[in-house]
mmCIF file of C-alpha atoms in Angstrom:
data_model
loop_
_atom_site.group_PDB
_atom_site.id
_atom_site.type_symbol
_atom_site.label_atom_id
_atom_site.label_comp_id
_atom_site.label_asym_id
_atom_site.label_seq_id
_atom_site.Cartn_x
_atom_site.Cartn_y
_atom_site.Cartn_z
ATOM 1 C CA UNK A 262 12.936 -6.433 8.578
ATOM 2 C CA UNK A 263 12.858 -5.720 4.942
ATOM 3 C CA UNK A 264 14.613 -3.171 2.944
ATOM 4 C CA UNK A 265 12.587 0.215 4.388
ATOM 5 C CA UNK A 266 13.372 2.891 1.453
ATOM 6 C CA UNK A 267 11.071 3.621 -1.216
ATOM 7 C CA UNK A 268 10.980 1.389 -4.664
ATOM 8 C CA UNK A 269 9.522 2.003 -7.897
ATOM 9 C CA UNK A 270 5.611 0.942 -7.969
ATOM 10 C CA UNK A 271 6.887 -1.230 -10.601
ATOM 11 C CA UNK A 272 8.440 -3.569 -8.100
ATOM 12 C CA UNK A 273 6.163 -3.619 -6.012
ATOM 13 C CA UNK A 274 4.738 -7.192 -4.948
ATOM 14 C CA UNK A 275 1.369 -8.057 -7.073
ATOM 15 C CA UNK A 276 -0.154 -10.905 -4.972
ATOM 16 C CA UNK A 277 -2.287 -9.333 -2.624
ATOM 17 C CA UNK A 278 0.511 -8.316 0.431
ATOM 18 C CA UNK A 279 0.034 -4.973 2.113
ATOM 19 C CA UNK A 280 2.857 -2.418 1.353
ATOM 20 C CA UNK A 281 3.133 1.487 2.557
ATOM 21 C CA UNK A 282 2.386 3.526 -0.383
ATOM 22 C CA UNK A 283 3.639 7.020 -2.301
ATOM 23 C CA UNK A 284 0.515 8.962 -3.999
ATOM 24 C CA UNK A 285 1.893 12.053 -4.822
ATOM 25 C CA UNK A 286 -1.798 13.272 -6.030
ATOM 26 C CA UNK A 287 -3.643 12.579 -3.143
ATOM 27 C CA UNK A 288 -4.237 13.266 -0.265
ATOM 28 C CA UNK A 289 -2.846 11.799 2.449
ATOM 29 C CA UNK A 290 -0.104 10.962 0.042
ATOM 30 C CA UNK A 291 0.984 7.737 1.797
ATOM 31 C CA UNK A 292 -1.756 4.899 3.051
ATOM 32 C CA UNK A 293 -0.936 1.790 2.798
ATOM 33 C CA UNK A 294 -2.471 -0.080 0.573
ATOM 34 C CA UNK A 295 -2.572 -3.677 -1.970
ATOM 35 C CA UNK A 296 -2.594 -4.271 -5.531
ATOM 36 C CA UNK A 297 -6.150 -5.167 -6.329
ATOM 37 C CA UNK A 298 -5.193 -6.884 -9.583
ATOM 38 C CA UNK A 299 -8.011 -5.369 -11.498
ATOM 39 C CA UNK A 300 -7.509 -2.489 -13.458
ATOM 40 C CA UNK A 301 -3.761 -2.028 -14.598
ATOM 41 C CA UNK A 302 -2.271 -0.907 -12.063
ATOM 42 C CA UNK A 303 -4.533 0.806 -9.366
ATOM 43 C CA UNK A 304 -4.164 -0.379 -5.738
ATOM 44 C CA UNK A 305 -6.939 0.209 -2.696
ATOM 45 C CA UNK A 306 -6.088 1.570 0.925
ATOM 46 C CA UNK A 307 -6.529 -1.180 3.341
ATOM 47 C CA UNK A 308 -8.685 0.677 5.369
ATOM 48 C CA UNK A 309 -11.643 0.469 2.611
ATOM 49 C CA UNK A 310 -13.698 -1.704 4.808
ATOM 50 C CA UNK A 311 -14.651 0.999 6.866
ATOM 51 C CA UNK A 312 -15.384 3.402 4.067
ATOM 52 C CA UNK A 313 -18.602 2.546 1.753
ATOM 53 C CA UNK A 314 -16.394 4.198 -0.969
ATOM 54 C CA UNK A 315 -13.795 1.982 -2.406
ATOM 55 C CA UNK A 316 -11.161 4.396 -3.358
ATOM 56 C CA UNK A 317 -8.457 3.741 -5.629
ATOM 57 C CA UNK A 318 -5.589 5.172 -6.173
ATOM 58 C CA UNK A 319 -1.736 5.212 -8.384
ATOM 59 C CA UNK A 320 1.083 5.372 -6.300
ATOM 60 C CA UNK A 321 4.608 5.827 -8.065
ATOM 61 C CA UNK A 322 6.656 4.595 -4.766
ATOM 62 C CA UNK A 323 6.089 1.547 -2.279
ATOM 63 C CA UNK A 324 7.958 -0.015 0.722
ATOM 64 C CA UNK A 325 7.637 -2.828 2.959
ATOM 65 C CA UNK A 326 5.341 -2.206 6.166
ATOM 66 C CA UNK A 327 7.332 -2.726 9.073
ATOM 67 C CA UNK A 328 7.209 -5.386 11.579
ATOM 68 C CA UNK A 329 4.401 -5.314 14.191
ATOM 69 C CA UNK A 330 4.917 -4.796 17.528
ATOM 70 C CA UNK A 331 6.183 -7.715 19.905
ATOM 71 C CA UNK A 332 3.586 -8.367 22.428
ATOM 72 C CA UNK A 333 4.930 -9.412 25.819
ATOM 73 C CA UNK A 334 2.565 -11.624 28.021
#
């Protein structure tokens, strides 16, 4: 697993990979989310595809998401 604390948003990976995010104005204040590479810097949650509203949002923190769960057979 990666490094789990918070980094700057600055550091955050730009390529499309889903992080956990820090939004200190909104509300819930930590989704996770992707950099949309439109608009500066402005990320959407990854759960827009069941919303009709594409929200987005500026976090000032990200980190990794964790590992999923292993699935025994």
């Amino acid at each position: 697993m990666e490094n789990m604390t918070w980094q700057p948003i600055d550091t955050a990976p730009k390529d499309g990979t889903n992080v956990w995010l820090f939004c200190p104005d909104e509300e819930p204040q930590q989704c996770a989310g992707y950099f949309t590479g439109e608009a500066g810097a402005y990320w959407e949650p990854c759960d827009t595809l069941v919303s009709s509203v594409i929200l987005e949002v500026l976090p000032t923190h990200w980190m990794p998401l964790p590992d999923a769960p292993k699935v025994e057979e």
